[in-house]
mmCIF file of C-alpha atoms in Angstrom:
data_model
loop_
_atom_site.group_PDB
_atom_site.id
_atom_site.type_symbol
_atom_site.label_atom_id
_atom_site.label_comp_id
_atom_site.label_asym_id
_atom_site.label_seq_id
_atom_site.Cartn_x
_atom_site.Cartn_y
_atom_site.Cartn_z
ATOM 1 C CA LYS A 1 -12.239 2.240 16.602
ATOM 2 C CA ALA A 2 -13.490 3.073 13.125
ATOM 3 C CA GLY A 3 -11.163 2.340 10.251
ATOM 4 C CA VAL A 4 -10.272 4.437 7.247
ATOM 5 C CA THR A 5 -13.326 5.499 5.276
ATOM 6 C CA GLN A 6 -13.177 6.306 1.602
ATOM 7 C CA THR A 7 -16.111 7.668 -0.349
ATOM 8 C CA PRO A 8 -17.513 6.996 -2.788
ATOM 9 C CA ARG A 9 -16.639 3.335 -3.380
ATOM 10 C CA TYR A 10 -17.318 3.531 -7.097
ATOM 11 C CA LEU A 11 -17.386 6.349 -9.615
ATOM 12 C CA ILE A 12 -17.929 6.544 -13.339
ATOM 13 C CA LYS A 13 -16.886 9.761 -15.030
ATOM 14 C CA THR A 14 -16.540 10.989 -18.570
ATOM 15 C CA ARG A 15 -13.238 12.006 -20.080
ATOM 16 C CA GLY A 16 -12.586 15.690 -19.497
ATOM 17 C CA GLN A 17 -14.614 15.899 -16.297
ATOM 18 C CA GLN A 18 -13.149 16.374 -12.857
ATOM 19 C CA VAL A 19 -13.613 14.230 -9.768
ATOM 20 C CA THR A 20 -13.162 14.575 -6.015
ATOM 21 C CA LEU A 21 -12.478 11.628 -3.733
ATOM 22 C CA SER A 22 -12.686 11.708 0.046
ATOM 23 C CA CYS A 23 -10.765 9.942 2.792
ATOM 24 C CA SER A 24 -11.495 10.054 6.517
ATOM 25 C CA PRO A 25 -8.552 8.693 8.513
ATOM 26 C CA ILE A 26 -8.624 6.867 11.811
ATOM 27 C CA SER A 27 -9.489 9.213 14.641
ATOM 28 C CA GLY A 28 -6.344 10.861 15.951
ATOM 29 C CA HIS A 29 -4.287 10.148 12.852
ATOM 30 C CA ARG A 30 -2.854 13.251 11.264
ATOM 31 C CA SER A 31 -1.199 11.815 8.170
ATOM 32 C CA VAL A 32 -3.053 10.781 5.035
ATOM 33 C CA SER A 33 -1.325 9.358 1.968
ATOM 34 C CA TRP A 34 -2.889 8.602 -1.380
ATOM 35 C CA TYR A 35 -1.949 5.828 -3.792
ATOM 36 C CA GLN A 36 -3.114 4.949 -7.279
ATOM 37 C CA GLN A 37 -3.400 1.303 -8.275
ATOM 38 C CA THR A 38 -3.617 0.278 -11.927
ATOM 39 C CA PRO A 39 -3.032 -3.110 -13.576
ATOM 40 C CA GLY A 40 -0.130 -1.750 -15.574
ATOM 41 C CA GLN A 41 1.724 0.447 -13.090
ATOM 42 C CA GLY A 42 0.724 -1.221 -9.850
ATOM 43 C CA LEU A 43 0.557 0.842 -6.667
ATOM 44 C CA GLN A 44 2.073 4.285 -6.965
ATOM 45 C CA PHE A 45 2.401 7.049 -4.393
ATOM 46 C CA LEU A 46 0.460 10.221 -5.161
ATOM 47 C CA PHE A 47 0.963 12.514 -2.167
ATOM 48 C CA GLU A 48 0.989 12.769 1.601
ATOM 49 C CA TYR A 49 -0.671 15.319 3.842
ATOM 50 C CA PHE A 50 0.098 16.011 7.464
ATOM 51 C CA SER A 51 -1.638 18.655 9.546
ATOM 52 C CA GLU A 52 -3.178 20.264 6.460
ATOM 53 C CA THR A 53 0.187 20.531 4.657
ATOM 54 C CA GLN A 54 1.363 18.541 1.679
ATOM 55 C CA ARG A 55 4.694 17.080 2.714
ATOM 56 C CA ASN A 56 5.457 14.919 -0.268
ATOM 57 C CA LYS A 57 4.259 14.417 -3.814
ATOM 58 C CA GLY A 58 4.806 11.586 -6.227
ATOM 59 C CA ASN A 59 5.477 11.763 -9.925
ATOM 60 C CA PHE A 60 2.030 12.649 -11.206
ATOM 61 C CA PRO A 61 0.880 15.549 -13.379
ATOM 62 C CA GLY A 62 -0.555 18.704 -11.883
ATOM 63 C CA ARG A 63 -4.075 17.499 -12.704
ATOM 64 C CA PHE A 64 -3.811 15.491 -9.503
ATOM 65 C CA SER A 65 -4.161 17.596 -6.396
ATOM 66 C CA GLY A 66 -5.307 17.231 -2.849
ATOM 67 C CA ARG A 67 -5.929 18.919 0.416
ATOM 68 C CA GLN A 68 -6.409 18.115 4.054
ATOM 69 C CA PHE A 69 -8.804 19.721 6.459
ATOM 70 C CA SER A 70 -8.347 20.617 10.122
ATOM 71 C CA ASN A 71 -10.136 17.389 11.143
ATOM 72 C CA SER A 72 -7.535 15.434 9.097
ATOM 73 C CA ARG A 73 -10.029 14.376 6.451
ATOM 74 C CA SER A 74 -8.463 14.573 3.029
ATOM 75 C CA GLU A 75 -9.721 14.995 -0.488
ATOM 76 C CA MET A 76 -7.984 14.396 -3.746
ATOM 77 C CA ASN A 77 -9.063 15.960 -6.986
ATOM 78 C CA VAL A 78 -8.345 14.958 -10.543
ATOM 79 C CA SER A 79 -9.157 17.502 -13.222
ATOM 80 C CA THR A 80 -9.569 16.953 -16.948
ATOM 81 C CA LEU A 81 -9.920 13.212 -16.564
ATOM 82 C CA GLU A 82 -8.204 10.905 -19.019
ATOM 83 C CA LEU A 83 -8.963 7.272 -19.749
ATOM 84 C CA GLY A 84 -5.673 6.336 -18.091
ATOM 85 C CA ASP A 85 -6.867 7.765 -14.783
ATOM 86 C CA SER A 86 -9.148 4.764 -14.370
ATOM 87 C CA ALA A 87 -7.820 3.101 -11.253
ATOM 88 C CA LEU A 88 -8.373 2.116 -7.662
ATOM 89 C CA TYR A 89 -7.425 5.046 -5.437
ATOM 90 C CA LEU A 90 -6.387 4.067 -1.941
ATOM 91 C CA CYS A 91 -5.709 6.274 1.009
ATOM 92 C CA ALA A 92 -3.570 5.335 3.990
ATOM 93 C CA SER A 93 -3.925 6.722 7.474
ATOM 94 C CA SER A 94 -1.029 7.029 9.908
ATOM 95 C CA SER A 95 -0.630 8.687 13.267
ATOM 96 C CA THR A 96 2.413 10.703 12.226
ATOM 97 C CA GLY A 97 3.307 9.367 8.807
ATOM 98 C CA SER A 98 6.361 7.627 10.193
ATOM 99 C CA SER A 99 6.894 4.024 9.210
ATOM 100 C CA ILE A 100 7.371 3.179 12.869
ATOM 101 C CA TYR A 101 3.637 3.305 13.358
ATOM 102 C CA GLY A 102 2.602 1.707 10.100
ATOM 103 C CA TYR A 103 -0.211 2.571 7.783
ATOM 104 C CA THR A 104 -3.881 1.566 7.655
ATOM 105 C CA PHE A 105 -5.522 1.566 4.268
ATOM 106 C CA GLY A 106 -9.107 2.199 3.302
ATOM 107 C CA SER A 107 -11.110 0.065 0.870
ATOM 108 C CA GLY A 108 -10.473 2.482 -1.940
ATOM 109 C CA THR A 109 -12.473 4.323 -4.554
ATOM 110 C CA ARG A 110 -12.671 2.636 -7.927
ATOM 111 C CA LEU A 111 -12.767 5.300 -10.622
ATOM 112 C CA THR A 112 -13.751 4.433 -14.175
ATOM 113 C CA VAL A 113 -13.274 7.038 -16.873
ATOM 114 C CA VAL A 114 -15.261 6.482 -20.064
ATOM 115 C CA ALA B 1 15.741 5.069 -6.041
ATOM 116 C CA GLN B 2 13.996 2.299 -4.199
ATOM 117 C CA LYS B 3 12.705 -0.830 -5.834
ATOM 118 C CA VAL B 4 10.750 -3.898 -4.763
ATOM 119 C CA THR B 5 10.616 -7.009 -6.901
ATOM 120 C CA GLN B 6 8.120 -9.810 -6.507
ATOM 121 C CA ALA B 7 9.152 -12.242 -9.201
ATOM 122 C CA GLN B 8 6.156 -14.511 -8.746
ATOM 123 C CA THR B 9 3.161 -13.071 -10.555
ATOM 124 C CA GLU B 10 0.727 -15.864 -9.746
ATOM 125 C CA ILE B 11 0.906 -18.955 -7.582
ATOM 126 C CA SER B 12 -1.646 -21.740 -7.238
ATOM 127 C CA VAL B 13 -1.516 -24.250 -4.427
ATOM 128 C CA VAL B 14 -3.811 -26.917 -3.151
ATOM 129 C CA GLU B 15 -5.333 -26.314 0.252
ATOM 130 C CA LYS B 16 -3.103 -27.333 3.176
ATOM 131 C CA GLU B 17 0.088 -26.936 1.164
ATOM 132 C CA ASP B 18 2.743 -24.500 2.345
ATOM 133 C CA VAL B 19 3.568 -21.557 0.090
ATOM 134 C CA THR B 20 6.368 -18.986 0.145
ATOM 135 C CA LEU B 21 6.087 -15.588 -1.487
ATOM 136 C CA ASP B 22 9.372 -13.993 -2.484
ATOM 137 C CA CYS B 23 10.359 -10.347 -2.164
ATOM 138 C CA VAL B 24 13.647 -8.689 -3.066
ATOM 139 C CA TYR B 25 14.277 -5.012 -2.462
ATOM 140 C CA GLU B 26 16.786 -2.315 -3.320
ATOM 141 C CA THR B 27 17.500 0.773 -1.270
ATOM 142 C CA ARG B 28 20.419 3.002 -0.382
ATOM 143 C CA ASP B 29 18.919 3.915 2.959
ATOM 144 C CA THR B 30 20.489 2.421 6.048
ATOM 145 C CA THR B 31 17.237 2.654 7.974
ATOM 146 C CA TYR B 32 14.075 1.445 6.313
ATOM 147 C CA TYR B 33 10.949 -0.576 6.938
ATOM 148 C CA LEU B 34 9.554 -3.529 5.060
ATOM 149 C CA PHE B 35 5.913 -4.511 4.953
ATOM 150 C CA TRP B 36 3.650 -7.246 3.696
ATOM 151 C CA TYR B 37 0.064 -6.427 2.802
ATOM 152 C CA LYS B 38 -2.770 -8.667 1.641
ATOM 153 C CA GLN B 39 -5.370 -7.403 -0.824
ATOM 154 C CA PRO B 40 -8.557 -9.476 -1.013
ATOM 155 C CA PRO B 41 -11.074 -8.916 -3.829
ATOM 156 C CA SER B 42 -12.750 -6.193 -1.757
ATOM 157 C CA GLY B 43 -9.755 -3.981 -2.514
ATOM 158 C CA GLU B 44 -8.420 -2.764 0.794
ATOM 159 C CA LEU B 45 -4.832 -3.459 1.738
ATOM 160 C CA VAL B 46 -4.692 -5.472 4.928
ATOM 161 C CA PHE B 47 -1.527 -5.039 6.972
ATOM 162 C CA LEU B 48 0.270 -8.301 7.818
ATOM 163 C CA ILE B 49 3.718 -7.408 9.148
ATOM 164 C CA ARG B 50 6.254 -4.610 9.463
ATOM 165 C CA ARG B 51 9.995 -5.067 10.003
ATOM 166 C CA ASN B 52 12.695 -2.438 10.374
ATOM 167 C CA SER B 53 16.127 -2.826 8.869
ATOM 168 C CA PHE B 54 17.746 -3.418 12.254
ATOM 169 C CA ASP B 55 15.494 -6.296 13.186
ATOM 170 C CA GLU B 56 16.463 -9.442 11.326
ATOM 171 C CA GLN B 57 14.761 -11.705 13.790
ATOM 172 C CA ASN B 58 12.412 -13.937 11.908
ATOM 173 C CA GLU B 59 8.964 -14.444 13.264
ATOM 174 C CA ILE B 60 6.155 -16.939 13.232
ATOM 175 C CA SER B 61 2.616 -15.818 13.851
ATOM 176 C CA GLY B 62 0.096 -18.582 13.610
ATOM 177 C CA ARG B 63 0.244 -19.919 10.059
ATOM 178 C CA TYR B 64 2.378 -17.002 8.859
ATOM 179 C CA SER B 65 6.144 -16.689 9.049
ATOM 180 C CA TRP B 66 8.657 -14.230 7.660
ATOM 181 C CA ASN B 67 12.277 -14.560 6.656
ATOM 182 C CA PHE B 68 14.194 -11.277 6.508
ATOM 183 C CA GLN B 69 17.762 -11.504 5.212
ATOM 184 C CA LYS B 70 19.563 -8.222 4.858
ATOM 185 C CA SER B 71 22.570 -9.863 3.207
ATOM 186 C CA THR B 72 20.450 -10.865 0.221
ATOM 187 C CA SER B 73 17.949 -7.970 0.489
ATOM 188 C CA SER B 74 15.090 -10.409 0.750
ATOM 189 C CA PHE B 75 11.948 -10.425 2.859
ATOM 190 C CA ASN B 76 10.039 -13.612 2.131
ATOM 191 C CA PHE B 77 6.653 -14.600 3.497
ATOM 192 C CA THR B 78 5.422 -18.141 4.111
ATOM 193 C CA ILE B 79 1.912 -19.416 4.727
ATOM 194 C CA THR B 80 1.783 -22.832 6.330
ATOM 195 C CA ALA B 81 -1.163 -25.132 5.682
ATOM 196 C CA SER B 82 -2.801 -22.722 3.273
ATOM 197 C CA GLN B 83 -6.556 -22.179 3.307
ATOM 198 C CA VAL B 84 -9.002 -20.967 0.675
ATOM 199 C CA VAL B 85 -9.403 -17.710 2.628
ATOM 200 C CA ASP B 86 -5.727 -16.981 1.980
ATOM 201 C CA SER B 87 -6.513 -16.438 -1.691
ATOM 202 C CA ALA B 88 -5.625 -12.810 -2.403
ATOM 203 C CA VAL B 89 -2.944 -10.616 -3.879
ATOM 204 C CA TYR B 90 0.026 -10.137 -1.590
ATOM 205 C CA PHE B 91 2.200 -7.051 -1.760
ATOM 206 C CA CYS B 92 5.645 -6.483 -0.377
ATOM 207 C CA ALA B 93 6.467 -2.828 0.295
ATOM 208 C CA LEU B 94 9.493 -0.777 1.287
ATOM 209 C CA SER B 95 9.228 2.468 3.194
ATOM 210 C CA GLY B 96 11.737 5.188 2.558
ATOM 211 C CA TYR B 97 12.235 8.638 3.990
ATOM 212 C CA SER B 98 11.371 11.355 1.504
ATOM 213 C CA GLY B 99 12.315 14.393 3.562
ATOM 214 C CA ALA B 100 10.270 16.927 5.551
ATOM 215 C CA GLY B 101 9.143 14.191 7.889
ATOM 216 C CA SER B 102 7.435 12.271 5.113
ATOM 217 C CA TYR B 103 7.722 8.606 4.221
ATOM 218 C CA GLN B 104 6.298 6.802 1.233
ATOM 219 C CA LEU B 105 5.789 3.176 0.371
ATOM 220 C CA THR B 106 7.256 1.582 -2.728
ATOM 221 C CA PHE B 107 5.293 -1.526 -3.612
ATOM 222 C CA GLY B 108 6.152 -4.612 -5.574
ATOM 223 C CA LYS B 109 3.819 -5.670 -8.375
ATOM 224 C CA GLY B 110 2.141 -8.210 -6.138
ATOM 225 C CA THR B 111 1.745 -11.980 -6.160
ATOM 226 C CA LYS B 112 -1.701 -13.404 -6.752
ATOM 227 C CA LEU B 113 -2.186 -16.473 -4.600
ATOM 228 C CA SER B 114 -4.950 -18.916 -5.408
ATOM 229 C CA VAL B 115 -5.638 -21.686 -2.935
ATOM 230 C CA ILE B 116 -7.592 -24.495 -4.515
ATOM 231 C CA PRO B 117 -9.880 -26.554 -2.268
#
């Protein structure tokens, strides 16, 4: 079956702009988590959505937001971009979000803020 | 708070050598899961293994083996007879329950493995 699809793969944005990233989970999976990966901070949890509801949120400013649609596809939005938002954004798909079933990651979206 | 430490930042080995990647974790949870992921240059995290805190049985899968020791909070990963294709960044991760049915992964900083032909 198809894996986790993240679009776009690469993005270049200007400071102050906003950006929307998309993640389509594995068919049948209802949980989508987002992670930010930077050289300095490593991989950090952003938030998790399950059945269109945000269940958990990491320690990120309110400029980072997300949503999940009825087909389980998820988007994350970053407003008023800062240089420090340059990162690889990864989403993880899980059937229920429980660790019992594990997580499948997409290839990520590499965001560069200039 | 949960924490995962991968003390080895970078390791270089010559092809066919064995290599062990170390992982030490901290958690107050009694039930938790540990993971190893591989990240090739393409960027995606490739799942390698998952272990729950009640399963200390070590496992060998092909050239990979894992050593989980709860007494020392360690979950080490060994590649036997390394190959150039094993070159990647390897992440150890700990899953903890965050409430409301949600879990999140806490990752170590990763170990970059370079296998030299």
